[in-house]
Coordinates of C-alpha atoms in Angstrom, one line a residue:
M1 CA 0.1 34.5 18.1
P2 CA -3.5 35.6 16.5
D3 CA -5.7 33.7 15.7
T4 CA -6.2 33.0 11.7
P5 CA -9.3 34.8 10.2
P6 CA -11.8 33.0 8.7
P7 CA -12.3 32.8 5.2
A8 CA -14.2 35.5 3.8
A9 CA -17.8 35.0 3.2
T10 CA -18.4 33.8 -0.6
P11 CA -20.6 37.2 -2.4
A12 CA -24.0 36.7 -3.3
P13 CA -25.4 36.4 -6.7
V14 CA -26.4 39.2 -8.1
F15 CA -29.4 38.3 -10.6
H16 CA -30.1 39.9 -13.7
R17 CA -33.0 39.7 -15.6
H18 CA -34.2 40.0 -19.1
P19 CA -37.6 40.0 -20.7
D20 CA -36.2 38.6 -23.5
A21 CA -33.8 36.5 -25.6
D22 CA -32.8 39.5 -27.8
R23 CA -32.3 41.7 -25.1
W24 CA -30.8 39.0 -22.6
A25 CA -28.2 38.1 -25.4
A26 CA -27.4 41.8 -25.6
A27 CA -26.8 42.4 -21.1
A28 CA -24.4 40.2 -21.3
A29 CA -22.2 40.6 -24.7
D30 CA -22.0 44.4 -23.3
A31 CA -20.7 42.6 -19.2
I32 CA -18.3 40.3 -20.7
A33 CA -17.1 43.5 -23.2
R34 CA -17.0 45.8 -20.1
A35 CA -14.6 43.1 -18.6
L36 CA -12.6 42.6 -21.6
Q37 CA -12.5 46.4 -21.7
E38 CA -11.4 46.6 -18.0
A39 CA -8.8 43.9 -18.5
L40 CA -7.2 45.2 -22.0
A41 CA -6.5 48.9 -19.8
Q42 CA -4.5 47.6 -17.1
R43 CA -2.3 44.6 -19.1
E44 CA -1.3 43.9 -23.0
R45 CA -3.5 40.8 -23.2
A46 CA -7.2 39.8 -21.5
R47 CA -8.2 36.2 -21.5
L48 CA -12.1 34.8 -22.3
L49 CA -13.5 31.9 -21.0
L50 CA -16.7 30.1 -23.1
S51 CA -18.5 27.3 -22.2
G52 CA -20.4 25.4 -25.2
G53 CA -24.5 24.3 -25.2
T54 CA -26.7 26.5 -27.5
T55 CA -27.7 28.9 -24.5
P56 CA -24.8 31.3 -24.8
A57 CA -24.6 31.2 -29.2
P58 CA -26.6 34.0 -29.2
A59 CA -24.4 36.4 -26.8
Y60 CA -21.3 35.2 -28.5
A61 CA -22.8 36.3 -31.7
A62 CA -23.7 39.6 -30.2
L63 CA -20.0 39.9 -28.4
S64 CA -18.7 39.7 -31.7
R65 CA -19.6 42.5 -33.2
H66 CA -18.9 45.2 -29.9
E67 CA -15.9 47.0 -30.9
L68 CA -12.8 45.4 -28.7
D69 CA -8.9 44.8 -30.0
W70 CA -9.4 42.3 -30.3
S71 CA -6.0 41.3 -31.5
R72 CA -5.3 41.1 -27.6
V73 CA -7.7 39.1 -27.0
D74 CA -7.3 35.1 -25.8
V75 CA -10.7 33.0 -26.3
A76 CA -10.3 29.4 -24.3
L77 CA -12.9 27.3 -23.3
V78 CA -14.2 26.5 -19.8
D79 CA -14.7 22.8 -20.8
E80 CA -14.6 20.8 -23.9
R81 CA -15.5 17.0 -25.1
W82 CA -12.9 14.8 -26.0
L83 CA -13.0 15.5 -29.8
L84 CA -11.5 17.4 -32.4
P85 CA -11.8 21.0 -32.3
D86 CA -14.0 20.7 -36.0
D87 CA -16.1 18.0 -35.0
P88 CA -19.4 19.6 -35.3
D89 CA -20.5 18.7 -31.5
S90 CA -17.5 20.2 -29.9
N91 CA -17.5 23.4 -27.7
A92 CA -14.4 24.5 -29.9
R93 CA -16.4 25.1 -33.3
L94 CA -19.5 26.1 -32.0
V95 CA -17.7 29.4 -30.3
R96 CA -16.1 28.9 -33.7
E97 CA -19.2 29.2 -35.6
H98 CA -20.6 32.9 -33.3
L99 CA -17.9 34.3 -31.6
L100 CA -14.6 34.2 -33.8
Q101 CA -16.4 36.1 -36.3
N102 CA -17.1 39.8 -37.5
R103 CA -14.6 41.9 -35.5
A104 CA -13.6 39.0 -32.6
A105 CA -12.3 37.1 -35.5
A106 CA -9.3 38.8 -35.0
A107 CA -8.7 37.0 -31.3
R108 CA -6.6 34.3 -30.4
F109 CA -8.3 31.2 -29.8
E110 CA -7.2 28.0 -27.9
A111 CA -8.7 25.3 -28.7
I112 CA -8.3 22.3 -25.9
T113 CA -7.7 19.3 -28.4
Q114 CA -5.8 18.7 -31.3
P115 CA -5.3 15.8 -33.8
G116 CA -2.1 13.6 -32.0
R117 CA -2.9 15.3 -29.0
T118 CA -2.9 12.9 -26.0
L119 CA -5.7 13.2 -22.8
D120 CA -2.6 14.2 -20.7
D121 CA -1.4 17.1 -23.1
A122 CA -4.4 18.2 -23.7
V123 CA -4.4 19.0 -20.1
A124 CA -1.3 19.9 -19.6
C125 CA -1.8 22.8 -22.7
A126 CA -4.9 23.8 -21.0
N127 CA -2.9 24.8 -17.9
A128 CA 0.2 26.1 -19.2
H129 CA -2.5 28.7 -21.0
A130 CA -4.6 28.8 -17.9
R131 CA -1.3 31.3 -16.0
Q132 CA -2.8 34.0 -17.4
P133 CA -6.3 34.9 -15.3
A134 CA -9.1 35.2 -17.2
A135 CA -10.8 38.4 -17.2
A136 CA -14.2 36.3 -17.3
A137 CA -15.5 33.4 -17.4
V138 CA -18.6 32.5 -19.2
L139 CA -20.7 29.3 -17.5
G140 CA -23.8 27.5 -18.5
M141 CA -25.6 25.0 -16.4
G142 CA -27.7 22.0 -17.2
D143 CA -31.1 20.2 -16.1
D144 CA -29.3 18.6 -13.7
G145 CA -27.1 21.5 -11.7
H146 CA -24.4 20.8 -13.5
T147 CA -21.5 23.3 -14.6
A148 CA -18.2 23.1 -16.8
S149 CA -18.2 19.3 -16.9
L150 CA -18.4 19.0 -13.7
F151 CA -21.3 16.3 -13.3
P152 CA -23.4 15.5 -9.9
G153 CA -23.2 12.0 -9.6
M154 CA -19.4 11.8 -11.9
H155 CA -17.4 9.4 -10.7
G156 CA -14.0 11.2 -9.5
L157 CA -16.1 14.5 -8.6
D158 CA -14.3 15.0 -5.0
R159 CA -11.1 15.3 -7.1
A160 CA -12.2 18.0 -9.1
L161 CA -13.8 19.8 -6.9
G162 CA -10.5 19.6 -4.7
S163 CA -7.8 20.1 -7.7
E164 CA -5.6 22.7 -7.3
R165 CA -4.8 22.4 -11.1
P166 CA -7.3 25.1 -12.9
Y167 CA -7.8 22.2 -15.5
V168 CA -8.5 18.2 -15.2
A169 CA -9.4 15.4 -17.3
V170 CA -13.1 14.2 -16.1
D171 CA -15.2 10.6 -16.7
A172 CA -18.8 11.3 -17.1
R173 CA -19.9 7.9 -18.1
D174 CA -23.6 7.1 -16.0
C175 CA -24.7 10.9 -15.6
P176 CA -27.0 11.6 -18.1
G177 CA -26.1 15.4 -18.5
A178 CA -23.0 14.2 -20.0
R179 CA -24.9 12.4 -23.3
Q180 CA -22.5 10.2 -25.4
W181 CA -19.5 12.5 -24.2
A182 CA -18.3 10.5 -21.1
K183 CA -14.4 11.7 -21.4
R184 CA -13.8 15.2 -21.3
I185 CA -11.8 18.0 -19.7
S186 CA -13.2 20.3 -17.3
L187 CA -12.1 24.2 -15.7
T188 CA -12.6 22.9 -12.3
P189 CA -13.3 25.3 -8.9
A190 CA -9.4 26.6 -8.8
G191 CA -9.2 27.4 -12.3
L192 CA -12.2 29.2 -12.2
R193 CA -11.8 31.8 -8.8
Y194 CA -9.4 34.2 -10.2
A195 CA -11.6 35.2 -13.7
R196 CA -12.1 38.6 -12.8
T197 CA -15.8 38.4 -13.4
R198 CA -18.1 35.0 -13.7
L199 CA -21.6 35.3 -16.1
L200 CA -24.0 32.6 -15.3
L201 CA -26.1 32.4 -18.7
L202 CA -29.8 31.1 -17.8
R203 CA -32.7 30.3 -19.9
G204 CA -36.0 29.2 -19.0
E205 CA -37.9 29.2 -16.1
N206 CA -36.9 25.6 -15.7
K207 CA -33.3 26.7 -15.0
R208 CA -34.7 29.1 -13.2
Q209 CA -36.0 27.1 -10.6
V210 CA -32.8 24.7 -11.1
F211 CA -30.4 27.1 -9.6
E212 CA -32.7 28.4 -6.8
R213 CA -33.3 24.8 -5.4
A214 CA -29.3 24.6 -5.7
L215 CA -28.8 27.7 -3.6
A216 CA -31.3 26.7 -1.3
D217 CA -29.5 23.4 -0.9
G218 CA -26.3 24.2 -1.0
D219 CA -24.2 21.6 -0.9
P220 CA -21.7 21.4 -4.5
H221 CA -21.3 17.4 -4.5
R222 CA -25.2 17.5 -5.4
W223 CA -25.3 21.2 -7.3
P224 CA -21.9 21.2 -9.2
V225 CA -23.0 24.7 -10.4
L226 CA -22.4 26.5 -7.0
V227 CA -18.6 26.6 -7.6
A228 CA -19.3 29.7 -9.7
L229 CA -20.1 31.7 -6.8
Q230 CA -16.4 30.8 -5.4
G231 CA -14.3 34.3 -6.2
E232 CA -13.8 38.0 -4.6
T233 CA -16.7 39.2 -6.7
P234 CA -19.9 38.1 -6.9
L235 CA -21.3 35.8 -10.0
Q236 CA -23.6 37.1 -12.5
V237 CA -26.6 35.5 -13.3
H238 CA -28.3 37.0 -16.5
W239 CA -31.7 35.0 -16.8
C240 CA -34.5 35.7 -19.6
P241 CA -37.8 33.2 -19.2

């Protein structure tokens, strides 16, 4: 019997440098729109995974004006704080205010949390929706190297990184990057792996340096953002000063 071939090497990320925030947002929006258009040409619906935070908001606003058949697009979240979807600090609220406007208002949105939904129910619903592979996943990164709600030093990080489920509940207490929102639901590497296009949106010199340190170190337990590299296609990193 022949030996089992070694796993394919992780593709190196592709780094796109943009001179200013406006061109950065436009380029990121164009890349997401292309991924959705390609998916819609092949299947009836396309799924888009989005992160929260203030960094991607301008890109979402630019994307909302793209001419796509948004009625065939399912928008979901990479992660969510354990907050109701209309809470000002929820990722759902940010996506509604910045993406689900203009032409993109026709998209179907899958909020992870809902009134009356338990944490276990929310995870189960997110995993049920995740059966449809994502055309694109948009990620951010904190100054501590976290992405989604996967924080360095987080209780249960090993379990989340090794989970076969697309989404898990996480406990980020004592993780400064999580601030006061310790209870969360996060995409896992298993959930991210099959996104055809993966984008990491970074702004500022500090974020660039953090990402470069993560690449040099190579340990996703210290730098969870490294899970974004896992996939059949290269991670697309869009950065501006």
